[in-house]
Amino acid sequence: MRNWRLIVGVISLVIGLALIPDGFGYFAFYFVIGVAFLFWHFKRKPKAATVSKSVTKNAPTAQEPKPSPANTPPREINGMVQRYSYTQVNVVGMQYLQDKAGVDAAKQGNRVDLCHEKDNEYDETAVAVVDGSGRKLGYLAKGSKIKDMAYDWIARKDPIYAALTVAQPDNLQLSITFYGKPKCRPSGEERYRQLETSAKKKTFSLTGTGSEEMQDTLSLCSRFDSLDIDYDVSIDKTVVSFDGGPIGFLSKAIEQFYDEHDDTEAFLSEVNEGEDGKYSAKVTLFYDIEA
């Protein structure tokens, strides 16, 4: 019986109260016994109820697919070298394909081609992604800088290397490498003077030269230094650099001018240090250079 201590304690107290007329000693005896048993009962720790725990293993959650190592892009294609590389480029528009055989057969690591789809009624510069059998897998996203780059490369017939890094029924991703001419640095002032007499030119100031990195690079520059001009898709700006170090950006107007002309070479025409110790720079761009 689980509560016998409680019962004994209560009975002892009742007997003690009943014996009060017979003498205080009887009462005290039973009173002490009753209190002791009650104290014993209420101080006793109840046994913890056993709870049956039902352990349910969590179902594995869907994780982001890990890109599979794609075919390694070659260092050089037809004399062109790697200029830009991008990963995790999404293929879009798969849900609108009438024939999904290519998507169903897609495998991680497979080479794919990027093609200008001239008859696309929604985007005259659409770039389609097709597999080795010519089956369409989708498109590069309309309005994306990478799509615009691919369109320009295709128009110039410069090499592009693309491969699937993720291949799932509802998720295709690419790695894309763009190739261009090797950067051959002309011989400074001599090359500048040569182009002055044989090519058109435009001189302009650089923007955004105030960063510490750019100021450090400008401090090492001299007039007639040969410069590189490259579009950086991650910041949506065209960067001018010297010996690998950025020195500034093209303004939007100059960027448009640069995009409209081929066969260009750029040189530092001025580098000035202001009263505040900051460097500014002007660039001369020679364009439409005849071979």
Coordinates of C-alpha atoms in Angstrom, one line a residue:
M1 CA 0.0 0.0 0.0
R2 CA 1.6 3.2 -1.2
N3 CA 0.1 5.6 1.4
W4 CA 0.4 3.6 4.6
R5 CA 2.6 6.2 6.2
L6 CA 0.0 8.8 5.7
I7 CA -2.7 6.6 7.2
V8 CA -0.6 5.7 10.3
G9 CA 0.2 9.4 10.8
V10 CA -3.4 10.5 10.6
I11 CA -4.6 7.7 12.9
S12 CA -1.9 8.6 15.5
L13 CA -2.9 12.2 15.5
V14 CA -6.6 11.3 16.0
I15 CA -5.7 8.9 18.9
G16 CA -3.6 11.6 20.5
L17 CA -6.4 14.1 20.3
A18 CA -8.8 11.6 21.8
L19 CA -6.5 10.9 24.7
I20 CA -6.0 14.5 25.8
P21 CA -8.5 14.1 28.7
D22 CA -6.5 11.2 30.0
G23 CA -3.3 13.1 30.2
F24 CA -0.9 15.2 28.2
G25 CA 1.7 12.4 28.1
Y26 CA -0.6 10.2 26.0
F27 CA -1.4 13.0 23.7
A28 CA 2.2 14.0 23.2
F29 CA 3.3 10.4 22.5
Y30 CA 0.7 9.8 19.7
F31 CA 1.1 13.3 18.4
V32 CA 4.9 12.9 17.9
I33 CA 4.3 9.5 16.2
G34 CA 1.7 11.0 13.9
V35 CA 3.8 14.0 12.9
A36 CA 6.8 11.7 12.3
F37 CA 4.9 9.4 9.9
L38 CA 3.3 12.4 8.1
F39 CA 6.7 14.0 7.7
W40 CA 8.1 10.7 6.4
H41 CA 5.3 10.4 3.9
F42 CA 5.5 13.9 2.4
K43 CA 9.2 14.0 2.3
R44 CA 9.5 10.8 0.3
K45 CA 10.3 11.4 -3.3
P46 CA 7.7 9.9 -5.6
K47 CA 9.0 7.5 -8.2
A48 CA 9.3 9.2 -11.5
A49 CA 6.8 8.0 -13.9
T50 CA 8.3 6.0 -16.7
V51 CA 7.7 7.8 -20.0
S52 CA 7.9 5.8 -23.1
K53 CA 9.7 8.0 -25.6
S54 CA 8.9 7.4 -29.2
V55 CA 12.1 8.3 -31.1
T56 CA 11.4 9.2 -34.6
K57 CA 14.3 9.6 -36.9
N58 CA 14.2 12.7 -38.9
A59 CA 13.8 12.0 -42.6
P60 CA 16.9 13.2 -44.5
T61 CA 16.3 16.8 -45.6
A62 CA 16.8 17.8 -49.1
Q63 CA 20.3 19.3 -49.4
E64 CA 21.7 21.5 -52.1
P65 CA 23.1 19.3 -54.8
K66 CA 26.9 19.2 -54.7
P67 CA 28.3 20.1 -58.0
S68 CA 30.1 17.2 -59.7
P69 CA 33.6 17.9 -61.0
A70 CA 33.0 18.8 -64.7
N71 CA 35.5 18.3 -67.5
T72 CA 38.4 20.5 -66.8
P73 CA 38.6 23.4 -69.2
P74 CA 41.7 23.4 -71.3
R75 CA 44.2 26.1 -70.6
E76 CA 44.2 27.1 -74.3
I77 CA 41.8 26.8 -77.3
N78 CA 43.0 27.8 -80.7
G79 CA 45.7 30.0 -79.3
M80 CA 43.1 31.7 -77.0
V81 CA 43.7 31.6 -73.2
Q82 CA 41.2 31.5 -70.3
R83 CA 40.0 35.0 -69.5
Y84 CA 36.9 34.5 -67.3
S85 CA 35.4 31.5 -65.5
Y86 CA 32.0 31.2 -63.8
T87 CA 30.4 28.4 -61.8
Q88 CA 26.8 27.7 -60.7
V89 CA 25.3 29.3 -63.7
N90 CA 21.6 28.3 -63.8
V91 CA 19.9 27.0 -66.9
V92 CA 16.4 28.4 -67.2
G93 CA 13.3 27.7 -69.3
M94 CA 13.5 23.9 -69.0
Q95 CA 9.7 23.8 -68.1
Y96 CA 8.8 25.2 -71.5
L97 CA 10.7 22.7 -73.6
Q98 CA 8.4 20.5 -75.7
D99 CA 11.1 17.8 -76.0
K100 CA 12.8 17.1 -72.6
A101 CA 14.9 14.1 -73.8
G102 CA 18.0 16.1 -73.5
V103 CA 17.2 17.2 -69.9
D104 CA 16.4 13.6 -69.0
A105 CA 19.7 12.4 -70.4
A106 CA 21.8 15.1 -68.9
K107 CA 24.7 14.0 -66.7
Q108 CA 27.0 15.9 -64.5
G109 CA 30.3 16.6 -66.2
N110 CA 28.9 16.5 -69.7
R111 CA 30.1 19.1 -72.2
V112 CA 27.4 21.5 -73.6
D113 CA 27.4 24.2 -76.2
L114 CA 26.1 27.7 -76.1
C115 CA 24.3 28.9 -79.2
H116 CA 22.6 32.1 -80.4
E117 CA 19.0 31.3 -81.0
K118 CA 18.3 33.8 -83.8
D119 CA 14.6 33.0 -84.3
N120 CA 13.7 33.4 -80.6
E121 CA 10.6 35.7 -80.6
Y122 CA 11.1 36.8 -77.0
D123 CA 14.8 37.7 -77.0
E124 CA 16.7 38.4 -80.1
T125 CA 20.0 37.8 -78.3
A126 CA 18.8 34.5 -76.7
V127 CA 21.6 32.0 -75.8
A128 CA 20.4 28.4 -75.8
V129 CA 22.2 25.5 -74.0
V130 CA 22.4 22.4 -76.1
D131 CA 24.0 19.0 -75.4
G132 CA 26.4 17.1 -77.6
S133 CA 23.5 15.6 -79.7
G134 CA 22.1 19.1 -80.4
R135 CA 19.1 18.7 -78.0
K136 CA 18.1 21.8 -76.2
L137 CA 18.4 21.9 -72.4
G138 CA 17.3 25.5 -71.8
Y139 CA 18.7 29.0 -71.9
L140 CA 21.0 31.3 -70.1
A141 CA 18.9 33.8 -68.1
K142 CA 17.6 36.8 -70.1
G143 CA 19.1 40.0 -68.9
S144 CA 22.0 38.4 -67.0
K145 CA 25.5 39.6 -67.7
I146 CA 26.8 36.1 -68.3
K147 CA 24.2 35.7 -71.1
D148 CA 25.3 39.0 -72.6
M149 CA 28.9 38.0 -72.4
A150 CA 28.1 34.6 -74.1
Y151 CA 26.3 36.4 -76.9
D152 CA 29.2 38.7 -77.5
W153 CA 31.7 35.8 -77.5
I154 CA 29.5 33.8 -79.9
A155 CA 29.2 36.8 -82.2
R156 CA 33.0 37.2 -82.3
K157 CA 33.4 33.4 -82.6
D158 CA 35.7 33.3 -79.6
P159 CA 36.0 30.0 -77.7
I160 CA 33.7 29.2 -74.9
Y161 CA 33.9 26.0 -72.8
A162 CA 30.8 25.0 -70.8
A163 CA 30.0 21.8 -68.9
L164 CA 27.2 20.6 -66.5
T165 CA 28.1 20.8 -62.9
V166 CA 24.6 19.9 -61.6
A167 CA 22.1 17.7 -63.5
Q168 CA 18.7 17.1 -62.0
P169 CA 15.3 17.0 -63.7
D170 CA 14.4 20.4 -62.4
N171 CA 17.9 21.9 -61.8
L172 CA 20.7 22.3 -64.3
Q173 CA 23.8 24.3 -63.6
L174 CA 26.9 25.1 -65.7
S175 CA 30.5 26.1 -65.4
I176 CA 31.4 28.4 -68.2
T177 CA 34.9 29.5 -69.2
F178 CA 35.5 32.3 -71.7
Y179 CA 38.6 32.5 -73.8
G180 CA 40.4 35.5 -75.3
K181 CA 43.7 36.6 -76.8
P182 CA 46.7 36.4 -74.6
K183 CA 47.6 39.7 -73.0
C184 CA 50.8 40.9 -74.7
R185 CA 52.0 44.1 -73.1
P186 CA 53.3 46.6 -75.8
S187 CA 56.6 48.3 -75.3
G188 CA 55.4 51.5 -73.6
E189 CA 56.1 54.8 -75.2
E190 CA 57.4 53.3 -78.4
R191 CA 54.1 51.5 -79.0
Y192 CA 52.1 54.5 -77.9
R193 CA 53.9 56.7 -80.5
Q194 CA 53.4 54.1 -83.2
L195 CA 49.6 54.0 -82.6
E196 CA 49.3 57.8 -82.5
T197 CA 50.1 57.8 -86.2
S198 CA 48.1 54.8 -87.3
A199 CA 44.9 54.5 -85.1
K200 CA 42.1 56.6 -83.7
K201 CA 42.2 57.5 -80.1
K202 CA 40.1 58.8 -77.2
T203 CA 41.4 60.2 -73.9
F204 CA 39.3 60.2 -70.7
S205 CA 39.5 60.2 -67.0
L206 CA 39.1 57.1 -64.8
T207 CA 36.4 56.9 -62.2
G208 CA 36.5 55.3 -58.7
T209 CA 40.2 55.6 -58.2
G210 CA 40.0 56.5 -54.5
S211 CA 40.3 53.0 -53.0
E212 CA 43.4 52.1 -51.1
E213 CA 44.2 49.3 -53.6
M214 CA 43.8 51.5 -56.6
Q215 CA 45.9 54.3 -55.1
D216 CA 48.7 51.9 -54.3
T217 CA 48.7 50.7 -57.9
L218 CA 48.6 54.2 -59.3
S219 CA 51.6 55.2 -57.2
L220 CA 53.6 52.7 -59.2
C221 CA 52.3 53.8 -62.6
S222 CA 54.0 56.0 -65.2
R223 CA 52.9 57.6 -68.4
F224 CA 52.7 55.3 -71.4
D225 CA 52.2 52.2 -69.2
S226 CA 50.1 49.6 -71.1
L227 CA 46.8 48.9 -69.4
D228 CA 44.2 46.1 -69.4
I229 CA 40.5 46.7 -69.6
D230 CA 38.1 43.9 -68.5
Y231 CA 34.5 43.7 -67.5
D232 CA 33.8 42.3 -64.0
V233 CA 30.4 40.7 -64.0
S234 CA 30.4 40.4 -60.2
I235 CA 30.3 44.2 -59.7
D236 CA 28.8 45.1 -63.1
K237 CA 31.7 47.5 -63.9
T238 CA 34.5 47.7 -66.5
V239 CA 37.9 47.7 -64.6
V240 CA 41.1 49.2 -65.9
S241 CA 44.2 47.6 -64.4
F242 CA 48.0 47.8 -64.6
D243 CA 50.1 44.7 -64.1
G244 CA 47.1 42.9 -62.5
G245 CA 46.3 45.7 -60.1
P246 CA 43.1 47.8 -60.6
I247 CA 43.5 51.5 -61.0
G248 CA 39.9 52.6 -61.8
F249 CA 36.7 52.1 -63.7
L250 CA 35.3 53.3 -67.0
S251 CA 32.4 55.6 -66.8
K252 CA 29.1 54.3 -68.3
A253 CA 29.5 56.6 -71.3
I254 CA 33.1 55.4 -72.0
E255 CA 32.1 51.8 -71.3
Q256 CA 29.5 52.0 -74.1
F257 CA 32.1 53.6 -76.4
Y258 CA 34.5 50.8 -75.6
D259 CA 31.9 48.1 -76.2
E260 CA 31.2 49.6 -79.6
H261 CA 34.8 49.4 -80.9
D262 CA 37.1 46.4 -81.6
D263 CA 40.9 46.0 -81.7
T264 CA 41.7 48.4 -78.8
E265 CA 44.8 49.1 -76.8
A266 CA 44.9 51.3 -73.7
F267 CA 47.7 53.4 -72.2
L268 CA 48.1 55.6 -69.2
S269 CA 48.4 59.1 -70.6
E270 CA 48.4 61.0 -67.3
V271 CA 48.8 60.3 -63.6
N272 CA 48.6 63.2 -61.2
E273 CA 49.0 63.5 -57.5
G274 CA 46.6 66.1 -55.9
E275 CA 47.2 68.4 -52.9
D276 CA 45.4 65.8 -50.8
G277 CA 47.9 63.1 -51.8
K278 CA 45.4 61.3 -53.9
Y279 CA 46.2 60.1 -57.4
S280 CA 44.0 60.6 -60.5
A281 CA 44.5 59.2 -63.9
K282 CA 43.7 59.7 -67.6
V283 CA 43.7 56.9 -70.1
T284 CA 44.2 57.0 -73.9
L285 CA 42.3 54.4 -75.7
F286 CA 43.4 53.5 -79.3
Y287 CA 40.7 51.8 -81.2
D288 CA 39.9 50.2 -84.6
I289 CA 43.6 49.3 -84.9
E290 CA 44.5 47.9 -88.2
A291 CA 46.6 44.7 -88.1

